[in-house]
XYZ file of C-alpha atoms in Angstrom:
623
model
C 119.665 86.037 133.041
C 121.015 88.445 135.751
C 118.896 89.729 138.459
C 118.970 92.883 140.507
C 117.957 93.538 143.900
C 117.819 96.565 146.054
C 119.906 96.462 149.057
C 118.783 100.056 150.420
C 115.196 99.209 150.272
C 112.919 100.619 152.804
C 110.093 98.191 154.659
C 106.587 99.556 153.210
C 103.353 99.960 154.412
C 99.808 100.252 153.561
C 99.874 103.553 152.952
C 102.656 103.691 151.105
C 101.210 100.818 149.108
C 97.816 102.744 148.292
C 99.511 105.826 147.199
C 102.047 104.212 145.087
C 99.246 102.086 143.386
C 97.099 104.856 142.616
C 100.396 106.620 141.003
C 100.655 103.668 139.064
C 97.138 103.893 137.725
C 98.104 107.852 136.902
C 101.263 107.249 134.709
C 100.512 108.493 131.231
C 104.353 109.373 130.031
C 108.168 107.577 130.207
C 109.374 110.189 132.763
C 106.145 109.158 135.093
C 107.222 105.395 134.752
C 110.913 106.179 135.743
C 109.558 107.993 138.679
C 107.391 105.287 139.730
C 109.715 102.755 139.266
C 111.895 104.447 141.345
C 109.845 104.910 144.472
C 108.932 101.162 143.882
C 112.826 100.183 144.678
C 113.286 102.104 147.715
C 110.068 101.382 149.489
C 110.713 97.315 148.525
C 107.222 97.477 146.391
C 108.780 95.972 144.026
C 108.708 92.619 144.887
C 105.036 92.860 145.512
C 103.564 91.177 142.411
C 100.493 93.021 142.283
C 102.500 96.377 141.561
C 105.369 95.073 139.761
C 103.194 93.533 137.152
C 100.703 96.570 136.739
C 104.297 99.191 136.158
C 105.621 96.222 134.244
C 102.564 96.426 131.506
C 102.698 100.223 131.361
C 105.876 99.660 130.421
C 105.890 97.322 128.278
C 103.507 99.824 126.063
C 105.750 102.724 126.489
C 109.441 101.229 126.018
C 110.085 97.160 125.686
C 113.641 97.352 126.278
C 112.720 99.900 129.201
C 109.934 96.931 130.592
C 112.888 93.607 130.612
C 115.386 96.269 132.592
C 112.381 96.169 135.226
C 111.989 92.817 134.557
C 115.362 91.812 135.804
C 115.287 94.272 138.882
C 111.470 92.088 139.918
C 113.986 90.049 143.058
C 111.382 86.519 142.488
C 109.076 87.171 139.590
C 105.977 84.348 139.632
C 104.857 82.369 136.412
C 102.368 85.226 135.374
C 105.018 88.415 135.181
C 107.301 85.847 133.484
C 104.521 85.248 130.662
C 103.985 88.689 130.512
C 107.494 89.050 128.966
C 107.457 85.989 127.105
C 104.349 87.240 125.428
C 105.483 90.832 125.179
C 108.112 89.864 122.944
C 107.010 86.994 121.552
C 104.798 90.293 119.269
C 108.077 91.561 117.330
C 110.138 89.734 115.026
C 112.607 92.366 116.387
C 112.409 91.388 119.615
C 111.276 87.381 119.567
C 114.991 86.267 120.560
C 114.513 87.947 124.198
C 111.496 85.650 124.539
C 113.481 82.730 124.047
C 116.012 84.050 126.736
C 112.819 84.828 128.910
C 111.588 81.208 128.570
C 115.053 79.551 129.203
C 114.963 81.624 132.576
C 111.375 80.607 133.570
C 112.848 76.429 132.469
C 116.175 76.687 134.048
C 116.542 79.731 136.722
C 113.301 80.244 138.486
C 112.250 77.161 139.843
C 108.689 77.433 138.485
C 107.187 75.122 135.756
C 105.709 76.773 132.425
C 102.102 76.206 131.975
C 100.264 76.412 128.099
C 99.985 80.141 128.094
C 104.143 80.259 128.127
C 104.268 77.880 125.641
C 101.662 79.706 123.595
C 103.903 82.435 123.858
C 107.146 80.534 123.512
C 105.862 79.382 120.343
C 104.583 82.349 118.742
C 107.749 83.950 119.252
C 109.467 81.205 116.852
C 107.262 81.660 114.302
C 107.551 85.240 114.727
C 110.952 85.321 113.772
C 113.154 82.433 115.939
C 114.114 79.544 113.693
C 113.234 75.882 113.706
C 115.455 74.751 115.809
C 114.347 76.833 118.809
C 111.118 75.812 117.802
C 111.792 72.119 118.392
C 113.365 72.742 121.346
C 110.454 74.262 122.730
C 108.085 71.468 121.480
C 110.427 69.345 123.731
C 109.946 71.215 126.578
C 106.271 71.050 125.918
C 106.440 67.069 125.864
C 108.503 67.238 129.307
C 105.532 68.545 130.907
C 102.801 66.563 129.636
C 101.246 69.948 127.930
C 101.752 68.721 124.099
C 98.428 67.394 123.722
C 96.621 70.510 125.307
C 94.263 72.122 123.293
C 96.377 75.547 123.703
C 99.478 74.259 123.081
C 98.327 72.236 119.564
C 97.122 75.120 118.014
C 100.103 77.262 119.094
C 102.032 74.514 117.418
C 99.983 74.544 114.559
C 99.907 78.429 114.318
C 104.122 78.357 114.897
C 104.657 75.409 111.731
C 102.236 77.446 109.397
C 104.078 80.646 109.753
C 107.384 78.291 108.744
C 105.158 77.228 105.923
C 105.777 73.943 107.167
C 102.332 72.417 106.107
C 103.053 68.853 106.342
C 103.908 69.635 109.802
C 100.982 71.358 110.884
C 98.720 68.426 109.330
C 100.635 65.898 111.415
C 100.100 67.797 114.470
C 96.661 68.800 113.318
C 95.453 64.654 112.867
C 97.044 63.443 115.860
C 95.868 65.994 118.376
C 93.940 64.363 120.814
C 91.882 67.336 121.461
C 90.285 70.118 119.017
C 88.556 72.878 118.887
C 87.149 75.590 116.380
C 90.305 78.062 117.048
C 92.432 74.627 115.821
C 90.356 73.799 112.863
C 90.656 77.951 112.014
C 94.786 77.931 112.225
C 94.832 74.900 109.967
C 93.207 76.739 107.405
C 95.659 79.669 107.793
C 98.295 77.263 107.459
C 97.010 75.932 104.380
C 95.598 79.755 102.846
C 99.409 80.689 103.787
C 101.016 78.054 101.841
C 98.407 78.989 98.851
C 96.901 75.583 99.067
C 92.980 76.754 98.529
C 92.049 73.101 97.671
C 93.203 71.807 100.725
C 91.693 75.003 103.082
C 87.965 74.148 101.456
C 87.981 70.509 101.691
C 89.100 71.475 105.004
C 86.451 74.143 105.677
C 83.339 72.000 103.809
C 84.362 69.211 106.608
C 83.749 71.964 110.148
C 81.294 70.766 111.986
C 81.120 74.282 113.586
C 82.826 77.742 111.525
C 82.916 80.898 112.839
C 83.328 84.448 111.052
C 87.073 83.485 110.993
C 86.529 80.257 108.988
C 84.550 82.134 106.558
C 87.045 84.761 106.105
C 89.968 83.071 105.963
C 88.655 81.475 103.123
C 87.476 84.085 101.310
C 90.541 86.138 102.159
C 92.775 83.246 100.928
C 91.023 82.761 97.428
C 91.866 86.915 97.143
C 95.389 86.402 98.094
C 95.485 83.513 95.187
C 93.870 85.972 92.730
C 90.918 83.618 92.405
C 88.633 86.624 92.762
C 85.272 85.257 91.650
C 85.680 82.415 94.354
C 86.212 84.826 96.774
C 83.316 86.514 95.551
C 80.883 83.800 95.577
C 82.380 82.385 99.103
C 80.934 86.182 100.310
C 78.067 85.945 99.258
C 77.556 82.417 100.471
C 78.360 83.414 103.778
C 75.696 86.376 103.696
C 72.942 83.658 103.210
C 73.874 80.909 105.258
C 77.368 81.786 107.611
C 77.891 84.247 110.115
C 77.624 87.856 110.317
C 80.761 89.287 108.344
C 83.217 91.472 110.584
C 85.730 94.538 109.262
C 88.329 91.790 108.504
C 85.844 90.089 105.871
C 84.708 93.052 104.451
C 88.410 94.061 103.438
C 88.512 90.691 101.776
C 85.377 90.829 99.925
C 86.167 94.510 98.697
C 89.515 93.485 97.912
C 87.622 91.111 95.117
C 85.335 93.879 94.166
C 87.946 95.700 93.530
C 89.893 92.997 90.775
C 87.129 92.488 89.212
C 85.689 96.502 89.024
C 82.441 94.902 90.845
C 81.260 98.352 91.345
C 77.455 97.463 92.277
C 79.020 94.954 94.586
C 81.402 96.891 96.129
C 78.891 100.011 96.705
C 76.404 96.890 98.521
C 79.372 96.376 100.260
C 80.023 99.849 101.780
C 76.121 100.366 102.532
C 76.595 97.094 104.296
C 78.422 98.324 106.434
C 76.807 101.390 107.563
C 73.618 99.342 107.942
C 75.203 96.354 109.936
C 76.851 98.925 112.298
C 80.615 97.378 111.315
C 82.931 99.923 112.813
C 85.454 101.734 110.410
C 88.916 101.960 111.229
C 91.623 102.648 108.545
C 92.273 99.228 107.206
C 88.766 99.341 105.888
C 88.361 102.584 105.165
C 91.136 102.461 102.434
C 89.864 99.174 101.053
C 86.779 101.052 100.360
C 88.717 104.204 98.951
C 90.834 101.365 96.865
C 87.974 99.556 95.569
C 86.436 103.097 94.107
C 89.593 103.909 92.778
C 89.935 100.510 90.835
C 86.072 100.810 89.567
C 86.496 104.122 88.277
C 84.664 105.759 90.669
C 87.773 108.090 91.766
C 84.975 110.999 92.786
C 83.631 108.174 94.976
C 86.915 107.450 96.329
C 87.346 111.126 97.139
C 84.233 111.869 98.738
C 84.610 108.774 101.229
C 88.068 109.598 102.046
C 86.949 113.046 103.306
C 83.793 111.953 104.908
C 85.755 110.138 107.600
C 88.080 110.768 110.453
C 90.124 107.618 110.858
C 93.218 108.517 109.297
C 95.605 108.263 111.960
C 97.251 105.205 109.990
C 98.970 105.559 106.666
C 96.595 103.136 104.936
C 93.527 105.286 103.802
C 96.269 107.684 102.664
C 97.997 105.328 100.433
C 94.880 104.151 99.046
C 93.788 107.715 98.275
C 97.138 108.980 96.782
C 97.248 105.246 94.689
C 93.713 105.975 93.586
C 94.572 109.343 92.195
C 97.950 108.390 90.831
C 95.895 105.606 88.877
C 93.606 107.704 87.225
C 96.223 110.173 86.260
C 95.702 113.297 88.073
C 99.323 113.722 90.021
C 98.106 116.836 91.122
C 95.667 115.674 93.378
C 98.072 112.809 94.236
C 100.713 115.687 95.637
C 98.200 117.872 97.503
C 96.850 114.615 99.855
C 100.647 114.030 100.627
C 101.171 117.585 101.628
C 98.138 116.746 103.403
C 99.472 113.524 104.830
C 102.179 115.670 106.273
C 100.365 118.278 107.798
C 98.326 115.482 109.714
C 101.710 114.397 110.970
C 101.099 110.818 109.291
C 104.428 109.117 108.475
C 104.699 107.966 105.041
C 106.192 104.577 104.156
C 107.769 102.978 101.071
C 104.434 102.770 99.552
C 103.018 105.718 99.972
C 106.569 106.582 97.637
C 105.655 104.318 94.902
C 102.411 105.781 94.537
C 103.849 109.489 94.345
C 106.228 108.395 91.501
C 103.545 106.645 89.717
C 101.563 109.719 89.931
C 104.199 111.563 88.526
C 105.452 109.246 85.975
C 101.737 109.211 84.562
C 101.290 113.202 84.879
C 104.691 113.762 82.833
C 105.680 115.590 86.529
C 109.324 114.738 86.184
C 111.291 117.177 88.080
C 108.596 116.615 90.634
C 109.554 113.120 90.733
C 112.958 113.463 91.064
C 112.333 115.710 94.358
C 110.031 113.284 95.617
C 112.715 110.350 94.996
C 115.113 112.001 97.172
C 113.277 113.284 99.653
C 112.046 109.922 100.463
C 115.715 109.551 101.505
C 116.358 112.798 103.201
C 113.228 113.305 104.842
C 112.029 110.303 105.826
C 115.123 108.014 105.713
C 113.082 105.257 103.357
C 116.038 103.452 101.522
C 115.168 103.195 97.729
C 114.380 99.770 97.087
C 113.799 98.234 93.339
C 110.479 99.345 93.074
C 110.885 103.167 93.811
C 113.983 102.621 90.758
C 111.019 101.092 88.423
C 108.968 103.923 89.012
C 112.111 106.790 87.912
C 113.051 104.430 85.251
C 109.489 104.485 84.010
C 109.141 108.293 84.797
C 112.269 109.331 82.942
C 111.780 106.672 79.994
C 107.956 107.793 79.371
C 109.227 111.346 79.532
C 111.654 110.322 76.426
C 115.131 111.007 78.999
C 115.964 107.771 77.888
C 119.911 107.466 78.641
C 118.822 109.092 81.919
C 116.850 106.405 82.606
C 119.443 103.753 81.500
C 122.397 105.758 83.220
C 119.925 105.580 86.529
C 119.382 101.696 86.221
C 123.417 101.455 85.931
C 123.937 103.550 89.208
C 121.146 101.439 91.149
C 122.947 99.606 94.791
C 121.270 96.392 93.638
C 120.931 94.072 90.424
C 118.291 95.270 88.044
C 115.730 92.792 87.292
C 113.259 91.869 84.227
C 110.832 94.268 84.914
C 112.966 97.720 85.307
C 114.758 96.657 81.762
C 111.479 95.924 80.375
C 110.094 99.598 81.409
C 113.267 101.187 78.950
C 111.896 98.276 76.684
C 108.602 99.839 76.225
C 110.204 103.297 76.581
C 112.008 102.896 73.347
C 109.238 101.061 71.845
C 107.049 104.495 72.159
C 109.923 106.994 71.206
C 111.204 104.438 68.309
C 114.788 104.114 69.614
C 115.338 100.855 67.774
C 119.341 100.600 68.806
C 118.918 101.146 72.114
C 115.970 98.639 72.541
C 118.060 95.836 70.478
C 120.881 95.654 72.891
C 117.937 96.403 75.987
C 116.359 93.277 74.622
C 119.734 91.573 74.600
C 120.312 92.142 77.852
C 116.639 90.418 78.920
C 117.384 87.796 76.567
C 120.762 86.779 78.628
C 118.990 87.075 82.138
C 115.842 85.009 80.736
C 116.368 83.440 77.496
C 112.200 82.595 77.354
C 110.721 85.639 78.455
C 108.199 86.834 76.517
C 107.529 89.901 76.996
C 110.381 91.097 75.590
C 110.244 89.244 72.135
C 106.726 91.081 72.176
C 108.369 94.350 73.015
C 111.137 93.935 70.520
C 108.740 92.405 67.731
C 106.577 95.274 68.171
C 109.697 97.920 67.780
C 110.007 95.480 64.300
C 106.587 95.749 63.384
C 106.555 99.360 63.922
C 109.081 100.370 61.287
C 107.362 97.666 59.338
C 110.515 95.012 59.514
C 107.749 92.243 59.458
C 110.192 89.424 58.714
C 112.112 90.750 62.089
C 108.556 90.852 63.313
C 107.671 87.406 62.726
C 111.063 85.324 62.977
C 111.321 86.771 66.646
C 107.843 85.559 67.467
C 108.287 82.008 66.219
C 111.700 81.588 67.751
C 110.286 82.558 70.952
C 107.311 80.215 70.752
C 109.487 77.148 69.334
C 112.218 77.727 71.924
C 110.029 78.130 75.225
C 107.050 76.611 74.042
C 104.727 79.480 75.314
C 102.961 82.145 73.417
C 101.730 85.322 74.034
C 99.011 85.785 76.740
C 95.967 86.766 74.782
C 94.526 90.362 75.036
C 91.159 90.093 77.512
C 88.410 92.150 78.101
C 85.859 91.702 80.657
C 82.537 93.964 81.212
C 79.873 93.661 84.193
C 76.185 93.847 83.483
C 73.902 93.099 86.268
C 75.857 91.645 88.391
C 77.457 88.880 85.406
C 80.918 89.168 84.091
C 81.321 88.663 80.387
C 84.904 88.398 79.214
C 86.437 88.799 75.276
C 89.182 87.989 73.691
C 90.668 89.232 70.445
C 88.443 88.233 67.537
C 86.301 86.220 69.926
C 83.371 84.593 68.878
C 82.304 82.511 72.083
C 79.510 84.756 73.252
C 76.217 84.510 72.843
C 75.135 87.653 71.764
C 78.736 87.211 68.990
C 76.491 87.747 66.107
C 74.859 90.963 66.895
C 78.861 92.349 68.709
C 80.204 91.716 65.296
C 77.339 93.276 63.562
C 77.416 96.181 65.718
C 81.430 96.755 65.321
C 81.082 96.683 61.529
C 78.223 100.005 61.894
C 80.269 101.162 64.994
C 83.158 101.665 62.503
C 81.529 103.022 59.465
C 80.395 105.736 62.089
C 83.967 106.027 63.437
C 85.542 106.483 60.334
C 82.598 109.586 59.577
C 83.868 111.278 62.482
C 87.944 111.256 61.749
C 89.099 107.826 62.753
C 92.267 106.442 60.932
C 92.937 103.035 62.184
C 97.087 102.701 63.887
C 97.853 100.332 61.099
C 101.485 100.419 62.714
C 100.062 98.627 65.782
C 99.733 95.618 63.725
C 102.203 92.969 64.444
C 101.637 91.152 61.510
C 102.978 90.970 58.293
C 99.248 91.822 56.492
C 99.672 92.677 52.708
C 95.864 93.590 52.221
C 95.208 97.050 53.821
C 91.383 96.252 54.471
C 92.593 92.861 56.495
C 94.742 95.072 58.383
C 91.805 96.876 59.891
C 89.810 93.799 60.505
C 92.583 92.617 62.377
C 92.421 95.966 64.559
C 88.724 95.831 65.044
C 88.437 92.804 66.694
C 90.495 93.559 69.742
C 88.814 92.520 73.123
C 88.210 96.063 74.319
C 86.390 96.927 71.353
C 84.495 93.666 71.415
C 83.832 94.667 75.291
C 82.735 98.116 74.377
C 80.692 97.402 71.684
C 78.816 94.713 73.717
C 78.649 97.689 76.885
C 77.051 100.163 74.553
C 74.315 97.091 72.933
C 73.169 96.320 76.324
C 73.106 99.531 78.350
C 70.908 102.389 78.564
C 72.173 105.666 76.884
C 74.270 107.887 78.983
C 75.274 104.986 81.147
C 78.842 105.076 81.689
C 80.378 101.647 80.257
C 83.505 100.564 82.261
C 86.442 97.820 80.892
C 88.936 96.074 82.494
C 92.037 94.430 80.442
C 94.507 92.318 81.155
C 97.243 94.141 79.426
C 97.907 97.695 78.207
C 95.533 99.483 75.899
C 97.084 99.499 72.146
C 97.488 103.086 70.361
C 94.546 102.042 68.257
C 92.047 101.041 70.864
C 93.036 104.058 72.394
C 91.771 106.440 69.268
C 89.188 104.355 68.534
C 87.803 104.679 72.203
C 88.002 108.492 72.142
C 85.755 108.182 68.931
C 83.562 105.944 70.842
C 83.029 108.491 73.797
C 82.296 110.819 71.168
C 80.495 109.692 68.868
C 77.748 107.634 71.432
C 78.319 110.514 73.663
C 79.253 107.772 76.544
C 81.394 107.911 79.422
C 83.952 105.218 78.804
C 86.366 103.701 81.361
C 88.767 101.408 80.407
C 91.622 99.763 83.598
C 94.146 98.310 81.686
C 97.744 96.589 83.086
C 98.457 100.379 84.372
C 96.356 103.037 84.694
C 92.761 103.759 83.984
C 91.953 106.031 80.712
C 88.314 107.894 81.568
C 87.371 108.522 77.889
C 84.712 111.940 77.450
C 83.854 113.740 74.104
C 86.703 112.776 72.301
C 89.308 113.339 75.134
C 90.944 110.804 77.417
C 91.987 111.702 80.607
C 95.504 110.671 80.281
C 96.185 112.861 77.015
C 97.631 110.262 75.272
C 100.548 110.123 77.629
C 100.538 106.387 79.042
């Protein structure tokens, strides 16, 4: 590392020193720094370490690459300005590399010895972004001072082989540390939540002598980011009886659960919790409150809360509100908080894109799309990646524009993958092109000979036109040659605070007796009011036309539903989640429902939510 000195520097004096200190303290723009920095050079202030280090900071928060120019012109920096910039860009994957050269100046240039905070530093700029190798070389430097076995410099390590999801790693330097504390016990669970190793991070956690609110979450945060929602549940409420107080980070977690499982009396606790425990909102919780009203139905909810509060200076509540809306299929509202967004001067990123084209997509807005796809581009420079394609594939292909849609995956800068093909799948499953979606599922079947899905696609473009022999031969190929079947159609409901879950033509529950008795009145009543079971839904080959329905009324939602309306009192809404999309029958037969038991019915399947109201569902049979 070059260094620059002054050679017209003037001698300073007290005076000078005052003044240019309290100018310091006044510096609130770039230009100010630059001025300040300049008087520093010719009055010789800065080699005075009390100065240097005070402009060095403010710059480091207005310009980094501005703050290591001063950094060089510092004639003998000590060992604290030289952590300063170790740490400073130790914060930025962008920038980790000039911590390394930063640290190999403090080792080899400056005469001074590194103490545990630069190797804190040194190391959480590898597993920011420098590699192993740098890493190790660091370690060795560690050794070479006798810091290794400080308590600072263990969990750095720690902390630096987690990020590398080097577990095995972090466990050896983890067991052979001489000295621990909470904070090391805390980044071993991050290293194994990280790695998605939730066995090992609660035999880990059950074996704490002492835990902290960053134990707890961790855990609870990890069994979210595993999709083991329930756990994550239960770990929450565990900690409300017997752990600490829960902090904003915690809360996210927990409504992060709520929001899987539409736990909507847990996740409204949840929000009065933290109004009553005096838990400060900023934005990251603020949209995980928006997001888990959204994904409970509760999209007035979600409204109402995102205009109640202020802290939307971040794009996150924004997101949340424009993903909630796009859900729940109103693109209009979707379109008006962008505008919105941009009259706020909030910068929208490649999600807040996705959500947009969703909305649109599910709203049948497609020239809006289309404008929204390239303005992402022109606007706001945001390259296209594969998910913004998915979304115009699925736009164009649920809007029938199906060579459109094909001609736009051929024109895409990178290799289409399962998912965008399967979209055009299910496109020409809906508008019955049955040549198209042949050599579609061809294509699949090359990239991934086993996939399921789009046998199931294919077999139900077969069943459709009533080719059951297609129908059927496709579905036992697939199950002989990958030796996987379908996943099953599931339901779940919450009453009070229990989940109960159905599958199709399930008979597990305890109340099965009375569901099944209720379905076979339920669709005596149906029938009264107009309903004509979607025998072309089947995919069976069923010769018997009253076997046919049986086979329809038995699906989970309706087993779900039926159980919702038993067990609730009338005019209670009844809200369904499902693991896959709603079928055209369910569909009819839940607008029936909503009529004819003049509920409120809201059903989340694999896409979008369908709010179901005297006959009418709010996606008008577009999904």
């Amino acid at each position: 590392m070059i260094r620059f000195y002054s050679t017209s520097a003037k001698p300073f004096h007290s005076d000078h020193y005052h003044r240019l200190m309290s100018l310091i303290d006044s510096c609130k723009s770039m230009q100010q720094i630059t001025q300040t920095h300049a008087q520093l050079i010719t009055t010789a202030l800065i080699s005075h370490p009390v100065s240097a280090i005070k402009l060095l900071k403010l710059a480091i928060c207005a310009s980094l690459s501005y703050a290591h120019k001063l950094f060089d012109q510092i004639p003998q920096p000590d060992l604290f300005i030289y952590n300063t910039m170790i740490k400073a860009h130790s914060l930025s994957p962008h920038s980790c590399h000039n911590s390394a050269v930063v640290f190999r100046s403090l080792t080899r240039d400056s005469g001074l010895s590194p103490n545990r905070y630069s190797f804190v530093f040194a190391f959480g700029a590898c597993g920011n972004g420098l590699g192993v190798q740098e890493g190790q070389q660091v370690r060795v430097h560690s050794l070479k001072a006798g810091l290794e076995n400080n308590v600072f410099v263990v969990n750095a390590l720690i902390g630096m082989y987690g990020k590398w999801g080097l577990v095995e790693e972090c466990q050896k330097v983890f067991q052979w540390a001489e000295d621990r504390d909470l904070y090391s016990w805390n980044t071993m669970i991050a290293a194994y939540v990280g790695s998605g190793n939730m066995s090992q991070a609660k035999q880990l956690f059950d074996g704490m002598q002492e835990r902290d609110v960053v134990s707890w979450s961790s855990i609870i945060a990890g069994y979210v980011q595993v999709g083991c929602f329930m756990e994550a549940s239960d770990f929450f409420h565990k900690m409300l009886q017997i752990g600490p107080k829960p902090n904003a980070h915690t809360l996210v977690s927990a409504l992060s659960a709520c929001s899987n499982l539409v736990a909507l009396d847990q996740g409204k606790w949840i929000h009065a919790y933290t109004g009553r425990a005096g838990i400060k909102m900023n934005e990251r919780l603020l949209a995980s409150i928006i997001d888990m009203y959204a994904k409970c139905g509760e999209i007035e909810s979600a409204s109402r809360v995102f205009f109640e509060h202020k802290v939307k200076q971040k794009v996150w509540p924004w997101n949340a509100m424009i993903g909630g809306f796009a859900m729940h299929g109103k693109p209009n509202e979707a379109i008006n908080i962008f505008e919105q967004m941009k009259a706020e001067k909030v910068s929208p990123n490649k999600v807040t894109f996705i959500s947009l084209l969703n909305a649109c997509s599910h709203g049948y807005m497609v020239e809006e799309g289309k404008l929204y796809f390239r303005l992402m581009v022109s606007d706001y420079a945001i390259a296209p990646e594969i998910e913004h394609y998915g979304c115009m594939v699925d736009l164009l292909g649920r809007a029938s524009l199906l060579k459109e849609a094909e001609d736009m995956i051929s024109s895409m800068p990178m290799a289409p993958d399962i998912a965008i093909w399967g979209s055009l799948l299910n496109a020409c499953r809906i508008y019955k092109d049955m040549e198209r979606g042949y050599r579609i599922g061809k294509i699949i079947k090359d990239m991934d000979p086993n996939h399921i899905g789009c046998h199931v696609l294919l077999s139900n473009i077969y069943s459709t036109y009533g080719r059951w022999n297609e129908a059927r031969m496709l579905r036992e190929k697939n199950e002989i040659s990958s030796g996987r079947k379908k996943i099953p159609g599931c339901s779940s409901i919450e009453l009070k605070g229990t989940f109960h879950q159905f599958l199709v033509g399930d008979r597990s529950h305890p109340q099965s007796r009375e569901i099944y008795s209720f379905l076979d009145e339920m669709t005596i009543k149906l029938k009264s009011a107009g309903y004509v079971p979607e025998l072309g839904e089947l995919l069976h080959d069923i010769d018997v036309e009253e076997d046919k329905e049986t086979a329809l009324s038995v699906h989970s939602e309706k087993l779900a539903i039926a159980f919702g309306l038993m067990n609730t009192e009338h005019g209670t809404p009844i809200r369904i989640i499902k693991n896959l999309r709603v079928c055209g029958d369910c569909h009819q037969a839940t607008k029936f429902m909503s009529l004819v038991y003049n509920r409120v019915i809201i059903v989340r399947d694999r896409t979008r939510y369908h709010h179901f109201r005297d006959g009418i569902c709010s996606c008008k049979d577009y999904w």
